[in-house]
Structures are given as structure tokens and as C-alpha cells.
Amino acid sequence: MILEGKSWKFGDDISTDHIAPGRLFHLRSNLPELAKHVLEDADPEFAEKVQKGDFVVGGNNFGLGSSREHAPTIIKMAGVGAVLAKSFARIFFRNAINVGLPVLECDTDRIREGDVLRVDLSAGVIENKSTGEKLDFVALPDVMIRILNDGGLLAHIEKHQGFKFD
Amino acid sequence: MGKTLAEKLLSTKAGKEVVAGELAIAQVDVAFFQDGTGPLAVRQLRKINLEKVADSKRSILFLDHAAPSPRRELSNDHVLLRGFAEKTGAVLSEINEGVCHQRVIETFARPGDVVIGADSHSCTAGALCAFATGMGSTDVAVGMALGRTWFRVPSTFRVVAEGKFQKGVYSKDLILHLIGKIGADGATYRALEFGGGAIDKMGMSERLTLSNMAVEAGAKVGLIASDAVTEAFLKKYVRKADFKAISPDPDAVYERVIEMDVTQLEPVVSCPHTVDNTRPAKELAGTHVHQVFIGSCTNGRLEDLEVAARIMKGKRRHPRTRVIVIPASRSVYLDALEAGHLKVFVEAGATVLGPGCGPCVGVHEGALGDGEVCLSTQNRNFKGRMGNPEGLIYLASPATAAATAIKGEIADPREVL
């Protein structure tokens, strides 16, 4: 799969409270409305600015905090093609794969705000078209590739009527 | 080769020997949602026509994050969850029962169990030596329906705590100090395993505080061997038969061993907006606090309320500092009522609310105003956590919180003990 879009840079420790704040708890059963507030506490205008296919580019420990799957879900609903970060918090990482949002661990210091990226998921390469630089990303565990390729955890379970990793 | 607790627990539940780094498809013993993550989970199961539970006695839906519901959208979420419980036979923990993690350790989790909860602090039950971890709605929904889930077996950081706590210093100070030292991502993907003389001597309530906050260092689980303390705890909740002694092998292989001398510890406070931003409480003297919250799955147990009540007895809150106290569960509420602690709090000018998550999740019961400062016994101080990105949250022990409530500014509890 090839993804291409513009980068939106965020810092270290972007929590699920930045992405889907607790004060909007009442919108969790209204995901299209919640998605209008995605990443609001990190960048209040993000939801308006982001274009389909763009990338969220974070620093260390992206997605720390709550287990709320609503966080990766609304990032995906906002049209984001993938999240790139130096590292991810565990639950967010697993949730993102489960909802079919690619999460890529790479050296995001090599990416600036607004840089245009081209990501080849199967080849494992990120091309920064604005700088001409190529970046590697850490390969996902086999289990997660399997889930992602099936279209997320729910689709995986429906397809195989259970877990099928061998 | 010897096994860590994580390797032992997952080997048993996977039905084969597994070591760190390997994949385990494990049996799920306890699975639960809360009212913030449950509605999405139920809708996911409906999408693939899998609205069922593998073990109705150990599948639980907790109404705790917005309990009682402050608005119609959340009332409708509660309606949805009650309907799911009725249809599947899953256990419903109503709005009067308390925080999921406290209820799980009182009633459901057993040493040796695999516990998955759609809430990040599900690692709390690790103090009972259950492989307990937080996951998202879909993962828990599937685990609840099929009775199985997958794990990558984590490598382990063993935290060895020796020595004797000074007066006024508690396990909350230990865990905040540890997170400050290794960082909020210091143990990402790892298991934390707590041991050593200071842990052996610690009561269950204090152990639960350690395991509860394992996720704040990024860890998957926070495990403690089960022993006589665990057995006595289970006995209190009339389930002594659930006890099983489990300990790591002496020759287990650890990725890292972190040694701590608790004798040296002082009261610690996490400053806004990350848990690893720690400082000694005494260095924060002069920081005015508008709201103190004593409660949560981290420090809302009887022992916590007792420490705070001892400090606040016969005193009044500072006139410019409001105080909210919330017992973590109905059982804790009753015990605190009987012990007279709740009377102490009300007389001191605190607001005592019914069991639940309270203001910790920013939904209700004490959202902060712009620029307001809260000192809380909860586990997380992220920007926006308590309902307002313009609020500032400090984290500390119940003793530090009680001392702060009286002084009106961040206080070292050793001054008043």
C-alpha cells in the first residue's frame, strides 16, 4: 500500500487526552462529531486543517494514557493515512492496528511540518519528498501485519472465526 | 531456564512454555469494560454478530466513569450497556458499586488469572499476581466473546525495593519516584515485577497503588508475587479459596533490575503535565491549590482514606481550597463510614461523593476552571485530564493531599504528622 500526504508535526508525549479529551466523553457514541475535535488539546485547529491522506508526525511515546480506542479511530476518521512517531505507547499502538490505522516507528526528527511524504508500507520505506531523504521504519510484528492486512481486528475475527496467526 | 512472573502466568494460560518475545494465545479469565469504552465494544460485537460472552460470571460491565450520569448522551450509553448485560448474562456493576479496578480486585481477579480490561489501569490486579492489562474496546470485546486473546510475552524489569519507609512516605511516593527516574515510557512493552523486603512487608492496598501505576511507565503489567498478604486480602472478601501462591523462579532472566532503597524516599509530587515530571513535595511549598481530590483507583481505598482522615481530624480545609473525597467502591465507602473517616472529612469541609472515578477522568464531579490547580491522589496529570486543558494537575499520596487541603498550598505531610 502506498500513502502520500503532508506532515503535521506534534511533540513528545501526545496523550489520548490530547487526541480525544475526557470532557468530550459524551461524544464517544457519536464518532463523527468527536472526530471534529481530534487532537484538539494539542492543536485546536488541526481537525479543520488536516486533509485526507495527511500524516500525523509525533515524537516519543505517542498515544500514552487511556485505553480509549476512540483516539486512533478518530485520527483515522479525520482522513489521516498513518501516524509516524519515534515511539508509541503500547495500548495506542495495538488499538491503531486493530482499527486499521498504520503506525510507523521512525526518526521523525528528519521530518518537518508540511513536508510531503510518500510511504510504501510493504517495502518499509518512507520517502520525504520535500527533502529527498529516505527513512526506514521499524517493521510491525507478524501478528499485527496479519491483522492490518485483514482490515483490522474485527475483520480478522470475522474472516477466520477466531484468531489465526499461523 | 527460570521464568519471570509474566512468563509463568502466560505459559500456564497459553498451555505451552513461552518466554519473553514469543507470541501467546492465552485463555482470558476476567474481561471487562467501563462506560467510556463499553458502548464501542458492544457496537463492534454487533457488527460481526458476536454479541455473546464466553464466561458470564467473569465478564463485567462497570458504570463508573460517569456515575450517576450527568447528561443524556451518557445515560443512553448506560442504557446500551445494561441491555448488553441483560442479553448476554454478563455481570452489570451499577452506578453505586464503584471503580472497575477496585471492584475487580475485591470480587473477580484471582492469582494466576489473565485479566483484560478496556481501561488502561486494568494493570491494578497485577498486585494479586494476575496477568492484568489494559486494552482497547475491540480487543476486550473479542476476548470477552471468545475467551481468548493474544499477547507478545513481555520481557521484565524487576524492581527490588528494600528498606523501611519513613513516616509520611508511602508506596505512592515510591511509584512516582520510580516513574520520574525511568520516564513515562521507561518500561514501554515491558512487564514490571515488584519485589524485595519493602514490598513483602507492604499491605495489599499499597501494593495495588504500585501495580495501578505500572502503565504510567508504559508497562503492560505490574506484577507482584502472591503471598500471605494476598491470602489475607482474599479472605477479607470471603474468597480465600481463590488464593494460589505464585512467585518468580530464583533464576528468572530479567532485562533490567532496578534497586531502590525506600528509606531514602521523601514525599514526591508529579507536576503538570506528565507523571514523570516529579519533584520533592517540600520544594513546591507556596504553590496554591484550588482543589484537592482524594480518591480514584490509585488511592481511594480504606487505608488511603484512613491516612488522610488522621491528618484532617479536627481541622478545617483551607478556606480557598475545596476538597473532594471519593471512596473507590461501595465496600470501601461502607468501611470508611463505619470507621468514622467520612465524618472527619465532612467536618473538615470536604465534599464526599458516591463511589466512582469522580473528577479524575474530566467528565463530572469537579472539573477544573481555567488556570486552576488541583492536587490529586489519582494516577494521571495530562493536559485536559480533569475536564479543562487550562487546568494544572499535581499528583501525590493521600497524606500529601490531606496536608495540602489544610494548608491551601502544596505541603510535605511530615510537617503535620
Coordinates of C-alpha atoms in Angstrom, one line a residue:
Chain A
M1 CA 0.0 0.0 0.0
I2 CA 1.3 3.5 -0.9
L3 CA 0.3 6.5 1.1
E4 CA 1.1 10.1 0.2
G5 CA 0.4 13.3 2.0
K6 CA 1.6 16.3 4.1
S7 CA 3.0 16.1 7.6
W8 CA 1.6 17.7 10.7
K9 CA 4.2 17.8 13.5
F10 CA 3.5 17.2 17.1
G11 CA 5.9 16.9 20.1
D12 CA 6.6 14.2 22.6
D13 CA 4.1 12.6 24.9
I14 CA 0.9 13.3 22.9
S15 CA -1.7 11.6 25.2
T16 CA -5.1 10.2 24.4
D17 CA -6.4 13.2 26.4
H18 CA -4.8 15.5 23.7
I19 CA -6.4 13.4 21.0
A20 CA -9.9 12.7 22.5
P21 CA -10.3 14.7 25.7
G22 CA -12.3 13.4 28.7
R23 CA -14.5 16.5 28.6
L24 CA -16.0 15.1 25.3
F25 CA -16.8 11.8 26.9
H26 CA -20.4 12.3 25.9
L27 CA -19.5 12.2 22.2
R28 CA -18.0 8.7 22.3
S29 CA -21.1 7.2 20.9
N30 CA -21.1 10.0 18.2
L31 CA -17.8 9.4 16.5
P32 CA -18.3 11.8 13.5
E33 CA -18.9 14.6 16.0
L34 CA -15.9 13.5 18.2
A35 CA -13.7 13.4 15.1
K36 CA -14.3 17.2 14.6
H37 CA -12.3 17.6 17.9
V38 CA -9.4 15.3 17.0
L39 CA -6.1 16.3 18.7
E40 CA -7.8 19.5 19.8
D41 CA -5.8 19.9 23.0
A42 CA -2.5 19.7 21.1
D43 CA -3.6 21.9 18.2
P44 CA -7.1 23.4 18.3
E45 CA -7.3 23.9 14.5
F46 CA -6.0 20.5 13.5
A47 CA -9.3 19.0 12.6
E48 CA -10.0 21.9 10.2
K49 CA -6.6 21.9 8.6
V50 CA -6.0 18.2 8.0
Q51 CA -6.5 16.8 4.5
K52 CA -7.3 13.3 3.5
G53 CA -4.1 11.3 3.3
D54 CA -2.0 13.6 5.6
F55 CA 0.3 12.2 8.3
V56 CA 0.4 12.9 12.0
V57 CA 4.0 13.0 13.0
G58 CA 4.8 12.8 16.7
G59 CA 7.9 12.4 18.9
N60 CA 8.4 10.0 21.7
N61 CA 5.7 8.0 23.5
F62 CA 2.8 9.0 21.1
G63 CA -0.6 8.0 22.4
L64 CA 0.2 7.5 26.0
G65 CA -2.6 7.2 28.6
S66 CA -6.1 5.9 28.4
S67 CA -7.1 2.7 26.5
R68 CA -9.7 4.7 24.6
E69 CA -9.8 3.2 21.1
H70 CA -11.7 6.3 20.1
A71 CA -8.3 8.1 19.8
P72 CA -6.9 6.1 16.9
T73 CA -10.4 5.7 15.4
I74 CA -11.0 9.5 15.1
I75 CA -7.5 10.1 13.8
K76 CA -8.4 7.6 11.0
M77 CA -11.8 9.2 10.5
A78 CA -10.1 12.6 10.1
G79 CA -8.5 11.1 6.9
V80 CA -5.0 10.6 8.4
G81 CA -3.1 7.9 6.4
A82 CA -0.7 6.9 9.1
V83 CA 0.8 8.1 12.4
L84 CA 4.6 8.3 12.5
A85 CA 6.5 8.7 15.7
K86 CA 9.8 7.9 17.4
S87 CA 7.9 5.6 19.7
F88 CA 4.4 4.7 20.7
A89 CA 2.6 3.8 23.9
R90 CA 1.6 0.2 23.9
I91 CA -2.2 0.3 24.1
F92 CA -2.5 3.1 21.5
F93 CA -0.2 1.1 19.2
R94 CA -2.3 -2.1 19.4
N95 CA -5.6 -0.1 19.1
A96 CA -4.4 1.7 16.0
I97 CA -3.6 -1.6 14.2
N98 CA -6.9 -3.0 15.4
V99 CA -8.8 -0.1 13.8
G100 CA -6.7 -0.3 10.6
L101 CA -4.6 2.8 11.2
P102 CA -0.9 2.2 10.2
V103 CA 1.5 3.3 13.0
L104 CA 5.2 3.6 12.0
E105 CA 8.2 4.0 14.3
C106 CA 10.9 6.1 12.6
D107 CA 13.2 9.0 13.2
T108 CA 10.7 11.8 13.0
D109 CA 13.4 14.5 13.6
R110 CA 14.1 14.1 9.9
I111 CA 10.6 15.3 9.0
R112 CA 9.5 19.0 9.2
E113 CA 6.0 20.5 9.4
G114 CA 4.4 20.5 6.0
D115 CA 6.9 18.0 4.4
V116 CA 5.3 15.8 1.8
L117 CA 5.9 12.1 2.5
R118 CA 5.4 9.0 0.4
V119 CA 5.1 5.8 2.4
D120 CA 5.4 2.4 0.9
L121 CA 4.1 0.1 3.6
S122 CA 5.1 -3.2 2.1
A123 CA 8.6 -2.0 1.1
G124 CA 9.1 -0.4 4.6
V125 CA 10.3 2.9 3.2
I126 CA 9.3 6.5 3.9
E127 CA 10.4 9.0 1.3
N128 CA 10.5 12.6 2.4
K129 CA 9.7 14.2 -1.0
S130 CA 10.4 17.7 0.4
T131 CA 14.0 16.8 1.4
G132 CA 14.6 13.9 -0.9
E133 CA 15.6 11.8 2.2
K134 CA 14.6 8.2 2.6
L135 CA 13.7 6.9 6.1
D136 CA 13.4 3.3 7.4
F137 CA 10.7 2.4 9.8
V138 CA 10.6 -0.5 12.3
A139 CA 8.7 -3.5 10.9
L140 CA 5.5 -4.4 12.6
P141 CA 5.3 -7.8 14.4
D142 CA 3.9 -10.6 12.1
V143 CA 0.7 -10.8 14.1
M144 CA 0.0 -7.1 13.6
I145 CA 0.7 -7.3 9.8
R146 CA -1.8 -10.1 9.6
I147 CA -4.5 -8.0 11.5
L148 CA -3.7 -4.9 9.5
N149 CA -3.9 -6.8 6.1
D150 CA -7.2 -8.3 7.1
G151 CA -8.5 -4.7 7.7
G152 CA -8.4 -4.6 11.5
L153 CA -9.1 -7.0 14.3
L154 CA -12.8 -7.2 13.8
A155 CA -12.4 -8.1 10.2
H156 CA -9.7 -10.6 11.1
I157 CA -12.1 -12.3 13.6
E158 CA -15.0 -12.3 11.2
K159 CA -12.9 -13.7 8.4
H160 CA -11.2 -16.5 10.4
Q161 CA -13.9 -17.0 13.1
G162 CA -11.3 -16.5 15.7
F163 CA -7.5 -15.7 15.9
K164 CA -5.5 -17.1 13.0
F165 CA -1.8 -16.3 13.2
D166 CA -0.1 -19.4 11.9
Chain B
M1 CA 15.8 -21.7 32.5
G2 CA 13.9 -19.9 35.2
K3 CA 10.8 -17.8 34.5
T4 CA 9.6 -14.3 35.4
L5 CA 6.1 -13.9 36.7
A6 CA 4.9 -12.7 33.3
E7 CA 6.4 -15.8 31.6
K8 CA 5.0 -18.1 34.2
L9 CA 1.4 -16.7 34.1
L10 CA 1.3 -16.6 30.3
S11 CA 2.8 -20.1 29.9
T12 CA 0.1 -21.6 32.1
K13 CA -2.7 -19.7 30.3
A14 CA -1.3 -20.4 26.8
G15 CA -1.0 -24.1 27.6
K16 CA 2.7 -24.2 26.5
E17 CA 6.0 -22.9 27.6
V18 CA 6.6 -19.3 26.4
V19 CA 9.4 -16.9 27.1
A20 CA 9.8 -13.1 26.5
G21 CA 9.4 -12.1 22.9
E22 CA 7.2 -15.0 21.9
L23 CA 3.5 -15.0 20.9
A24 CA 1.0 -16.4 23.3
I25 CA -2.7 -17.1 22.6
A26 CA -4.0 -17.2 26.1
Q27 CA -7.1 -18.0 27.9
V28 CA -9.0 -15.0 29.3
D29 CA -10.3 -15.4 32.8
V30 CA -11.8 -12.0 33.5
A31 CA -12.8 -9.4 30.9
F32 CA -14.4 -6.1 31.5
F33 CA -15.5 -2.7 30.0
Q34 CA -16.4 0.5 31.6
D35 CA -19.0 3.1 30.5
G36 CA -16.4 5.0 28.4
T37 CA -15.2 2.0 26.4
G38 CA -18.1 -0.4 26.6
P39 CA -20.5 1.2 24.2
L40 CA -17.9 1.0 21.3
A41 CA -17.1 -2.6 22.3
V42 CA -20.8 -3.6 22.2
R43 CA -21.3 -2.0 18.8
Q44 CA -18.2 -3.8 17.5
L45 CA -19.5 -7.2 18.5
R46 CA -22.9 -6.4 17.0
K47 CA -21.2 -5.6 13.7
I48 CA -19.9 -9.2 13.3
N49 CA -22.9 -10.8 15.0
L50 CA -20.8 -11.9 18.0
E51 CA -22.9 -10.4 20.8
K52 CA -22.0 -13.0 23.5
V53 CA -19.7 -13.7 26.4
A54 CA -17.5 -16.7 26.9
D55 CA -17.9 -16.7 30.7
S56 CA -20.8 -14.7 32.0
K57 CA -19.7 -14.8 35.7
R58 CA -16.4 -13.1 34.8
S59 CA -17.5 -10.7 32.1
I60 CA -18.3 -7.4 33.7
L61 CA -19.6 -4.0 32.6
F62 CA -18.8 -1.2 35.0
L63 CA -20.8 2.0 35.2
D64 CA -18.2 4.1 37.0
H65 CA -16.7 6.9 34.8
A66 CA -19.9 8.8 34.6
A67 CA -21.9 7.6 37.5
P68 CA -24.5 8.8 38.1
S69 CA -24.8 10.0 34.5
P70 CA -24.5 13.8 34.2
R71 CA -26.1 14.0 30.8
R72 CA -28.4 12.3 28.3
E73 CA -25.8 11.0 25.9
L74 CA -24.1 9.2 28.8
S75 CA -27.4 8.0 30.2
N76 CA -28.1 6.4 26.8
D77 CA -24.6 4.7 26.9
H78 CA -25.6 3.3 30.2
V79 CA -28.9 2.0 28.7
L80 CA -26.9 0.3 25.9
L81 CA -24.6 -1.4 28.4
R82 CA -27.5 -2.6 30.7
G83 CA -29.1 -4.0 27.6
F84 CA -25.9 -5.9 26.7
A85 CA -25.7 -7.4 30.2
E86 CA -29.3 -8.5 30.1
K87 CA -28.9 -10.1 26.7
T88 CA -25.6 -11.9 27.3
G89 CA -25.8 -12.6 31.1
A90 CA -22.7 -10.6 31.8
V91 CA -22.4 -9.0 35.2
L92 CA -23.5 -5.4 35.5
S93 CA -21.8 -3.3 38.1
E94 CA -24.3 -0.4 38.6
I95 CA -23.5 3.2 39.4
N96 CA -23.5 2.6 43.1
E97 CA -20.7 -0.1 43.1
G98 CA -17.6 1.9 42.4
V99 CA -14.5 2.0 40.2
C100 CA -13.9 -1.0 38.0
H101 CA -10.3 -1.7 39.1
Q102 CA -11.3 -1.7 42.8
R103 CA -14.3 -4.0 42.1
V104 CA -12.1 -6.3 40.0
I105 CA -9.6 -6.9 42.9
E106 CA -12.4 -7.2 45.5
T107 CA -14.5 -9.7 43.7
F108 CA -13.2 -11.1 40.4
A109 CA -9.4 -11.4 39.8
R110 CA -7.5 -14.4 41.2
P111 CA -3.8 -15.1 41.4
G112 CA -2.8 -16.7 38.1
D113 CA -5.7 -15.2 36.1
V114 CA -5.4 -13.4 32.8
V115 CA -7.5 -10.2 33.2
I116 CA -8.2 -7.9 30.3
G117 CA -10.0 -4.6 30.8
A118 CA -10.9 -1.8 28.4
D119 CA -9.3 0.7 30.7
S120 CA -5.6 1.4 30.9
H121 CA -5.4 1.0 34.7
S122 CA -6.5 -2.6 34.4
C123 CA -2.9 -3.5 35.4
T124 CA -4.1 -2.8 39.0
A125 CA -4.9 -6.5 39.6
G126 CA -1.2 -7.4 39.0
A127 CA -0.8 -6.8 42.7
L128 CA -2.8 -10.1 43.2
C129 CA -0.4 -11.8 40.8
A130 CA -2.9 -11.8 37.9
F131 CA -1.6 -11.0 34.4
A132 CA -3.9 -8.0 34.2
T133 CA -3.6 -5.4 31.4
G134 CA -5.5 -2.7 29.6
M135 CA -6.6 -2.9 26.0
G136 CA -8.9 -1.1 23.7
S137 CA -12.6 -1.8 23.2
T138 CA -12.3 -4.2 20.2
D139 CA -9.6 -6.3 21.9
V140 CA -11.6 -6.7 25.1
A141 CA -14.8 -7.3 23.2
V142 CA -13.2 -10.1 21.2
G143 CA -11.5 -11.5 24.3
M144 CA -14.8 -11.4 26.2
A145 CA -16.7 -13.2 23.4
L146 CA -14.1 -15.8 22.6
G147 CA -12.5 -16.3 26.0
R148 CA -9.1 -15.9 24.4
T149 CA -6.7 -13.1 23.3
W150 CA -3.1 -12.8 22.0
F151 CA -0.1 -11.4 23.8
R152 CA 3.5 -10.9 23.0
V153 CA 5.2 -12.2 26.1
P154 CA 6.9 -9.1 27.6
S155 CA 10.4 -9.0 28.9
T156 CA 10.6 -7.9 32.6
F157 CA 12.1 -5.1 34.6
R158 CA 12.4 -6.3 38.2
V159 CA 12.1 -3.5 40.8
V160 CA 13.7 -4.6 44.0
A161 CA 12.7 -2.3 46.9
E162 CA 14.4 -2.7 50.2
G163 CA 14.5 -0.7 53.5
K164 CA 11.8 0.9 55.6
F165 CA 9.6 3.8 54.6
Q166 CA 10.0 7.0 56.7
K167 CA 6.9 8.3 58.4
G168 CA 4.7 10.2 55.9
V169 CA 6.2 8.3 52.9
Y170 CA 4.1 5.7 51.1
S171 CA 4.0 3.4 48.1
K172 CA 2.6 6.3 46.0
D173 CA 5.8 8.2 46.6
L174 CA 7.8 5.1 45.6
I175 CA 6.0 4.7 42.3
L176 CA 6.0 8.4 41.4
H177 CA 9.7 8.4 42.2
L178 CA 10.3 5.3 40.0
I179 CA 8.4 6.8 37.1
G180 CA 10.3 10.1 37.5
K181 CA 13.5 8.1 37.3
I182 CA 12.8 5.8 34.3
G183 CA 10.4 8.1 32.5
A184 CA 6.8 7.8 31.3
D185 CA 7.9 5.5 28.6
G186 CA 10.7 3.9 30.6
A187 CA 9.1 0.5 30.7
T188 CA 7.1 0.5 27.4
Y189 CA 6.1 -3.0 26.3
R190 CA 7.7 -4.4 29.4
A191 CA 6.4 -6.2 32.5
L192 CA 7.3 -4.5 35.8
E193 CA 7.8 -7.0 38.6
F194 CA 7.9 -5.6 42.1
G195 CA 9.8 -7.4 44.9
G196 CA 12.2 -7.1 47.8
G197 CA 11.8 -6.7 51.5
A198 CA 9.8 -3.4 51.3
I199 CA 7.2 -5.0 49.0
D200 CA 7.0 -8.2 51.2
K201 CA 6.1 -6.0 54.2
M202 CA 3.6 -3.8 52.3
G203 CA -0.1 -4.3 52.7
M204 CA -2.3 -5.0 49.7
S205 CA -3.7 -1.5 49.4
E206 CA -0.2 -0.1 49.0
R207 CA 0.8 -2.8 46.6
L208 CA -2.3 -2.1 44.5
T209 CA -1.1 1.5 44.1
L210 CA 2.2 0.3 42.6
S211 CA 0.5 -2.0 40.1
N212 CA -2.1 0.6 39.2
M213 CA 0.6 3.0 38.0
A214 CA 2.7 0.5 36.1
V215 CA 1.1 1.8 32.9
E216 CA 2.3 5.3 33.7
A217 CA 5.8 4.0 32.9
G218 CA 4.4 2.4 29.8
A219 CA 4.4 -1.1 31.2
K220 CA 2.0 -3.8 30.1
V221 CA 1.6 -5.3 33.6
G222 CA 2.8 -4.5 37.2
L223 CA 3.2 -7.9 38.8
I224 CA 3.7 -8.9 42.5
A225 CA 4.2 -12.4 43.7
S226 CA 1.2 -13.7 45.7
D227 CA 1.9 -14.5 49.4
A228 CA 0.3 -14.4 52.9
V229 CA -0.7 -10.7 52.4
T230 CA -2.6 -11.7 49.2
E231 CA -4.2 -14.6 51.0
A232 CA -5.4 -12.4 53.9
F233 CA -6.8 -9.9 51.4
L234 CA -8.8 -12.5 49.6
K235 CA -10.0 -13.8 52.9
K236 CA -11.4 -10.4 53.8
Y237 CA -13.5 -10.6 50.6
V238 CA -14.6 -14.1 51.5
R239 CA -12.8 -15.8 48.7
K240 CA -9.8 -17.5 50.4
A241 CA -10.3 -20.4 48.1
D242 CA -9.2 -18.2 45.2
F243 CA -5.7 -18.0 46.7
K244 CA -2.7 -19.6 45.0
A245 CA 0.9 -18.8 45.8
I246 CA 2.9 -17.8 42.7
S247 CA 6.4 -16.4 42.7
P248 CA 9.1 -15.9 40.0
D249 CA 11.8 -18.5 39.7
P250 CA 15.1 -17.5 41.5
D251 CA 17.0 -17.9 38.2
A252 CA 14.5 -15.9 36.1
V253 CA 16.1 -13.8 33.4
Y254 CA 15.4 -10.0 33.7
E255 CA 16.0 -7.4 31.1
R256 CA 16.9 -5.0 33.8
V257 CA 16.9 -4.9 37.6
I258 CA 16.2 -1.6 39.4
E259 CA 17.2 -1.4 43.0
M260 CA 15.7 1.1 45.3
D261 CA 16.2 1.9 49.0
V262 CA 12.9 3.2 50.3
T263 CA 14.5 4.5 53.5
Q264 CA 15.9 7.4 51.4
L265 CA 12.5 8.3 49.8
E266 CA 10.7 11.6 50.6
P267 CA 7.1 12.6 49.7
V268 CA 7.1 13.1 45.9
V269 CA 4.8 15.1 43.7
S270 CA 4.3 14.8 39.9
C271 CA 4.0 18.3 38.3
P272 CA 1.9 19.2 35.2
H273 CA 1.6 17.8 32.6
T274 CA 3.4 14.4 32.8
V275 CA 3.7 11.8 35.5
D276 CA 7.4 11.6 35.2
N277 CA 7.8 15.4 36.0
T278 CA 8.5 14.7 39.7
R279 CA 9.8 16.9 42.5
P280 CA 10.0 16.5 46.2
A281 CA 6.9 17.9 47.9
K282 CA 8.8 20.3 50.1
E283 CA 10.3 22.1 47.0
L284 CA 6.7 23.0 45.9
A285 CA 5.8 24.9 49.1
G286 CA 3.9 28.1 48.2
T287 CA 2.1 26.6 45.2
H288 CA -1.6 27.5 45.9
V289 CA -4.1 24.7 45.3
H290 CA -7.7 25.3 44.5
Q291 CA -8.9 21.7 44.6
V292 CA -7.7 18.6 46.4
F293 CA -9.1 15.2 45.3
I294 CA -8.6 12.2 47.5
G295 CA -9.9 9.0 45.8
S296 CA -9.5 7.1 42.5
C297 CA -8.4 3.5 41.6
T298 CA -4.9 4.5 42.7
N299 CA -5.6 5.8 46.2
G300 CA -9.3 5.5 47.0
R301 CA -9.1 2.6 49.4
L302 CA -9.8 2.4 53.1
E303 CA -6.1 2.6 54.1
D304 CA -5.8 5.8 51.9
L305 CA -8.8 7.4 53.5
E306 CA -7.5 6.5 56.9
V307 CA -4.2 8.2 56.4
A308 CA -6.0 11.3 55.1
A309 CA -8.6 11.3 57.9
R310 CA -5.8 11.0 60.5
I311 CA -4.3 14.2 59.2
M312 CA -7.6 16.1 58.8
K313 CA -9.2 15.1 62.0
G314 CA -10.4 18.1 64.0
K315 CA -9.1 20.5 61.3
R316 CA -10.7 22.6 58.6
R317 CA -9.8 22.8 54.9
H318 CA -8.1 26.0 53.9
P319 CA -10.8 28.5 53.0
R320 CA -9.6 28.8 49.4
T321 CA -9.1 25.1 48.8
R322 CA -12.1 22.9 48.1
V323 CA -11.7 19.2 48.9
I324 CA -13.4 16.2 47.2
V325 CA -13.2 12.7 48.7
I326 CA -14.5 9.6 46.9
P327 CA -14.2 6.1 48.2
A328 CA -13.2 3.8 45.3
S329 CA -16.1 1.3 45.9
R330 CA -19.2 0.6 47.9
S331 CA -17.3 -1.7 50.1
V332 CA -14.7 0.9 50.8
Y333 CA -17.5 3.5 51.4
L334 CA -19.1 1.3 54.0
D335 CA -15.9 0.6 55.8
A336 CA -14.9 4.3 55.8
L337 CA -18.4 5.2 57.1
E338 CA -18.1 2.7 59.9
A339 CA -14.6 3.8 60.8
G340 CA -15.8 7.4 61.0
H341 CA -13.5 8.7 58.3
L342 CA -16.3 10.2 56.2
K343 CA -17.5 12.2 59.2
V344 CA -14.0 13.6 59.7
F345 CA -13.9 14.7 56.0
V346 CA -17.3 16.3 56.1
E347 CA -16.5 18.1 59.4
A348 CA -13.3 19.3 57.8
G349 CA -15.3 20.9 54.9
A350 CA -14.8 18.2 52.3
T351 CA -17.4 17.1 49.7
V352 CA -17.8 13.3 50.0
L353 CA -19.3 11.8 46.8
G354 CA -20.5 8.3 46.0
P355 CA -18.1 5.6 44.8
G356 CA -16.7 6.0 41.2
C357 CA -14.0 7.6 39.2
G358 CA -15.1 11.2 40.1
P359 CA -13.2 14.1 38.7
C360 CA -10.2 12.0 37.6
V361 CA -11.5 11.5 34.0
G362 CA -12.8 15.0 33.5
V363 CA -16.4 14.0 32.9
H364 CA -18.1 15.4 36.0
E365 CA -17.8 15.9 39.8
G366 CA -15.1 18.5 39.9
A367 CA -13.9 19.8 36.5
L368 CA -11.2 22.5 36.9
G369 CA -11.6 26.2 35.9
D370 CA -9.1 28.0 33.7
G371 CA -5.8 28.3 35.4
E372 CA -6.9 26.3 38.5
V373 CA -4.6 24.0 40.3
C374 CA -5.6 20.6 41.6
L375 CA -3.6 18.2 43.8
S376 CA -4.9 14.7 43.4
T377 CA -4.2 11.2 44.6
Q378 CA -5.1 9.9 41.1
N379 CA -2.6 8.4 38.6
R380 CA -2.5 10.8 35.7
N381 CA -2.0 14.6 35.2
F382 CA -2.1 15.0 31.5
K383 CA -3.2 18.3 30.0
G384 CA -7.0 18.3 29.9
R385 CA -7.3 15.3 32.1
M386 CA -9.7 16.9 34.6
G387 CA -12.0 18.4 32.1
N388 CA -10.0 21.5 31.1
P389 CA -6.8 21.9 29.2
E390 CA -6.2 25.2 31.1
G391 CA -6.2 23.3 34.4
L392 CA -3.0 22.2 36.2
I393 CA -2.8 18.8 37.9
Y394 CA -0.3 17.7 40.6
L395 CA -0.2 14.0 41.7
A396 CA 0.7 12.9 45.3
S397 CA -0.1 10.5 48.1
P398 CA -3.2 10.8 50.3
A399 CA -1.1 12.1 53.1
T400 CA 0.4 14.9 50.9
A401 CA -3.2 15.6 49.7
A402 CA -4.6 15.9 53.2
A403 CA -1.8 18.1 54.4
T404 CA -2.3 20.3 51.3
A405 CA -6.0 20.5 51.9
I406 CA -5.4 22.1 55.3
K407 CA -2.5 24.4 54.3
G408 CA -4.0 25.5 51.0
E409 CA -0.7 25.1 49.2
I410 CA 1.4 22.0 48.4
A411 CA 2.6 20.7 51.7
D412 CA 5.0 18.0 52.9
P413 CA 2.9 15.7 55.1
R414 CA 5.8 15.2 57.5
E415 CA 5.1 18.8 58.7
V416 CA 1.8 17.7 60.2
L417 CA 2.3 14.1 61.2

